């Protein structure tokens, strides 16, 4: 997204924002979800962030940042 965020949506009869992820310093252009527990995001800031889902929760947290990619 151009605003440097990733929005996680939840479908509960209708779409609702579940979480907004903020860690990139520039636009986010790539997302890849692995088996609903790991999310990778790529940005114009030349970083890839690995997000992991918290156990017993639907929330994602930043686990690792790979720079200069």
Coordinates of N, CA, C and O in Angstrom, one line a residue:
X1 N 0.8 -1.2 0.0 CA 0.0 0.0 0.0 C 0.9 1.2 0.0 O 2.0 1.2 0.6
X2 N 0.4 2.3 -0.6 CA 1.2 3.5 -0.7 C 1.4 4.2 0.7 O 2.3 5.0 0.9
X3 N 0.6 3.9 1.7 CA 0.7 4.5 3.0 C 1.6 3.7 3.9 O 1.7 4.0 5.1
X4 N 2.4 2.7 3.4 CA 3.4 1.9 4.1 C 2.8 0.9 5.1 O 3.5 0.4 6.0
X5 N 1.5 0.6 5.0 CA 0.9 -0.3 5.9 C 0.4 -1.5 5.2 O 0.3 -1.6 4.0
X6 N 0.1 -2.5 6.0 CA -0.6 -3.8 5.5 C -1.8 -3.9 6.3 O -1.8 -3.9 7.6
X7 N -3.0 -4.1 5.7 CA -4.2 -4.3 6.4 C -4.6 -5.7 6.4 O -4.7 -6.3 5.3
X8 N -4.8 -6.3 7.6 CA -5.4 -7.7 7.7 C -6.9 -7.5 7.9 O -7.3 -6.9 8.8
X9 N -7.6 -8.2 7.0 CA -9.1 -8.1 7.0 C -9.7 -9.4 7.6 O -9.1 -10.5 7.5
X10 N -10.8 -9.2 8.3 CA -11.5 -10.4 8.9 C -12.9 -10.4 8.3 O -13.6 -9.4 8.2
X11 N -13.3 -11.6 7.8 CA -14.7 -11.7 7.3 C -15.5 -12.3 8.4 O -15.4 -13.5 8.8
X12 N -16.5 -11.5 8.9 CA -17.4 -12.0 10.0 C -18.8 -11.5 9.6 O -19.3 -10.6 10.2
X13 N -19.3 -12.0 8.5 CA -20.5 -11.5 7.9 C -20.3 -10.4 7.0 O -20.9 -10.3 5.9
X14 N -19.3 -9.6 7.3 CA -18.8 -8.5 6.4 C -17.4 -8.3 6.7 O -16.8 -8.7 7.7
X15 N -16.7 -7.6 5.8 CA -15.2 -7.4 6.0 C -15.0 -6.3 7.0 O -15.6 -5.2 7.0
X16 N -14.1 -6.6 8.0 CA -13.7 -5.6 9.0 C -12.2 -5.6 9.1 O -11.6 -6.7 9.0
X17 N -11.6 -4.5 9.4 CA -10.2 -4.4 9.7 C -9.9 -5.1 11.0 O -10.4 -4.8 12.0
X18 N -9.0 -6.1 10.9 CA -8.6 -6.9 12.1 C -7.3 -6.3 12.7 O -7.2 -6.2 13.9
X19 N -6.4 -5.9 11.8 CA -5.1 -5.4 12.2 C -4.5 -4.5 11.1 O -4.6 -4.8 10.0
X20 N -3.7 -3.5 11.5 CA -2.9 -2.7 10.6 C -1.5 -2.9 11.0 O -1.1 -2.6 12.1
X21 N -0.7 -3.4 10.0 CA 0.8 -3.7 10.3 C 1.6 -2.5 9.8 O 1.4 -2.1 8.6
X22 N 2.4 -2.0 10.7 CA 3.3 -0.8 10.3 C 4.7 -1.1 10.7 O 5.0 -1.4 11.8
X23 N 5.6 -1.1 9.7 CA 7.0 -1.3 9.9 C 7.9 -0.8 8.7 O 9.0 -0.5 8.9
X24 N 7.3 -0.8 7.5 CA 8.0 -0.4 6.4 C 8.1 1.2 6.4 O 7.3 1.9 6.9
X25 N 9.2 1.7 5.7 CA 9.4 3.1 5.6 C 9.0 3.7 4.3 O 9.2 4.8 4.0
X26 N 8.5 2.8 3.4 CA 8.1 3.2 2.0 C 6.9 2.3 1.6 O 6.5 1.4 2.4
X27 N 6.4 2.5 0.4 CA 5.3 1.7 -0.1 C 5.5 0.2 0.0 O 6.6 -0.2 -0.3
X28 N 4.5 -0.5 0.3 CA 4.5 -2.0 0.3 C 3.9 -2.5 -1.0 O 2.7 -2.1 -1.3
X29 N 4.6 -3.3 -1.8 CA 4.1 -3.8 -3.0 C 4.0 -5.3 -3.1 O 3.4 -5.8 -4.1
X30 N 4.5 -6.0 -2.2 CA 4.4 -7.5 -2.3 C 4.0 -8.1 -1.0 O 4.5 -7.7 0.1
X31 N 3.2 -9.1 -1.1 CA 2.8 -9.9 0.1 C 2.8 -11.4 -0.3 O 2.4 -11.7 -1.4
X32 N 3.2 -12.2 0.7 CA 3.1 -13.7 0.5 C 2.7 -14.3 1.8 O 3.4 -14.0 2.9
X33 N 1.6 -15.1 1.8 CA 1.1 -15.7 3.0 C 1.4 -17.2 3.0 O 1.1 -17.9 2.0
X34 N 2.1 -17.7 4.0 CA 2.4 -19.1 4.2 C 1.4 -19.7 5.2 O 1.4 -19.3 6.3
X35 N 0.7 -20.7 4.8 CA -0.2 -21.5 5.7 C -0.8 -20.7 6.9 O -0.9 -21.2 8.0
X36 N -1.2 -19.5 6.6 CA -1.9 -18.7 7.6 C -1.2 -18.3 8.9 O -1.7 -17.8 9.8
X37 N 0.1 -18.6 8.9 CA 0.9 -18.3 10.1 C 2.1 -17.4 9.9 O 2.6 -16.7 10.8
X38 N 2.5 -17.3 8.6 CA 3.7 -16.5 8.3 C 3.4 -15.6 7.1 O 2.9 -16.1 6.1
X39 N 3.7 -14.3 7.2 CA 3.4 -13.4 6.1 C 4.7 -12.7 5.8 O 5.5 -12.3 6.7
X40 N 5.1 -12.6 4.5 CA 6.2 -11.8 4.1 C 5.8 -10.6 3.3 O 4.9 -10.7 2.5
X41 N 6.4 -9.4 3.6 CA 6.0 -8.2 2.9 C 7.3 -7.6 2.3 O 8.3 -7.6 2.9
X42 N 7.1 -7.1 1.1 CA 8.2 -6.5 0.4 C 7.9 -5.0 0.1 O 6.7 -4.7 -0.2
X43 N 8.9 -4.2 0.2 CA 8.6 -2.7 0.1 C 9.7 -2.0 -0.8 O 10.7 -2.6 -1.1
X44 N 9.3 -0.8 -1.3 CA 10.2 0.0 -2.0 C 11.4 0.4 -1.1 O 12.5 0.8 -1.7
X45 N 11.3 0.3 0.2 CA 12.4 0.6 1.1 C 13.5 -0.5 1.0 O 14.5 -0.4 1.8
X46 N 13.4 -1.4 0.1 CA 14.4 -2.5 -0.1 C 14.5 -3.5 1.1 O 15.5 -4.0 1.4
X47 N 13.3 -3.6 1.8 CA 13.3 -4.6 2.9 C 12.2 -5.6 2.7 O 11.2 -5.3 2.0
X48 N 12.4 -6.8 3.3 CA 11.4 -7.8 3.4 C 11.2 -8.0 4.8 O 12.2 -8.3 5.6
X49 N 10.0 -8.0 5.3 CA 9.7 -8.2 6.7 C 8.9 -9.5 6.8 O 8.0 -9.8 6.1
X50 N 9.4 -10.4 7.7 CA 8.8 -11.6 8.1 C 7.9 -11.4 9.3 O 8.3 -10.9 10.3
X51 N 6.6 -11.6 9.1 CA 5.6 -11.5 10.1 C 5.1 -12.8 10.6 O 4.9 -13.7 9.8
X52 N 5.0 -13.0 11.9 CA 4.5 -14.3 12.4 C 3.2 -14.1 13.2 O 3.1 -13.1 13.9
X53 N 2.3 -15.1 13.1 CA 1.1 -15.0 13.9 C 1.3 -15.4 15.3 O 2.0 -16.4 15.6
X54 N 0.8 -14.7 16.2 CA 1.0 -15.0 17.7 C 0.1 -16.2 18.0 O -1.0 -16.3 17.5
X55 N 0.7 -17.1 18.7 CA 0.0 -18.4 19.1 C -1.3 -18.0 19.9 O -1.3 -17.2 20.7
X56 N -2.4 -18.7 19.5 CA -3.7 -18.5 20.2 C -4.3 -17.1 19.9 O -5.0 -16.6 20.7
X57 N -3.9 -16.5 18.8 CA -4.3 -15.2 18.4 C -4.4 -15.0 16.9 O -3.8 -15.8 16.2
X58 N -5.1 -14.0 16.5 CA -5.1 -13.7 15.0 C -4.2 -12.6 14.7 O -4.2 -12.1 13.6
X59 N -3.4 -12.1 15.6 CA -2.5 -11.0 15.5 C -1.2 -11.4 14.9 O -0.6 -12.4 15.3
X60 N -0.6 -10.5 14.0 CA 0.7 -10.8 13.4 C 1.7 -9.8 14.1 O 1.3 -8.7 14.4
X61 N 2.9 -10.2 14.3 CA 4.0 -9.4 14.8 C 5.2 -9.5 13.9 O 5.4 -10.6 13.3
X62 N 6.0 -8.5 13.8 CA 7.2 -8.5 13.0 C 8.3 -9.4 13.7 O 8.6 -9.2 14.9
X63 N 8.8 -10.4 13.0 CA 9.8 -11.3 13.5 C 11.2 -11.1 13.0 O 12.1 -11.3 13.8
X64 N 11.3 -10.6 11.8 CA 12.6 -10.4 11.2 C 12.5 -9.4 10.0 O 11.5 -9.4 9.3
X65 N 13.6 -8.6 9.9 CA 13.6 -7.7 8.7 C 14.9 -8.0 7.9 O 16.0 -8.0 8.5
X66 N 14.7 -8.3 6.7 CA 15.8 -8.5 5.7 C 16.0 -7.2 4.9 O 15.1 -6.8 4.3
X67 N 17.2 -6.7 5.0 CA 17.4 -5.4 4.3 C 18.2 -5.5 3.0 O 18.9 -6.5 2.8
X68 N 18.0 -4.5 2.2 CA 18.7 -4.3 0.9 C 18.4 -5.5 -0.1 O 19.2 -6.0 -0.7
X69 N 17.1 -5.7 -0.2 CA 16.6 -6.8 -1.1 C 15.8 -6.1 -2.2 O 15.2 -5.2 -2.1

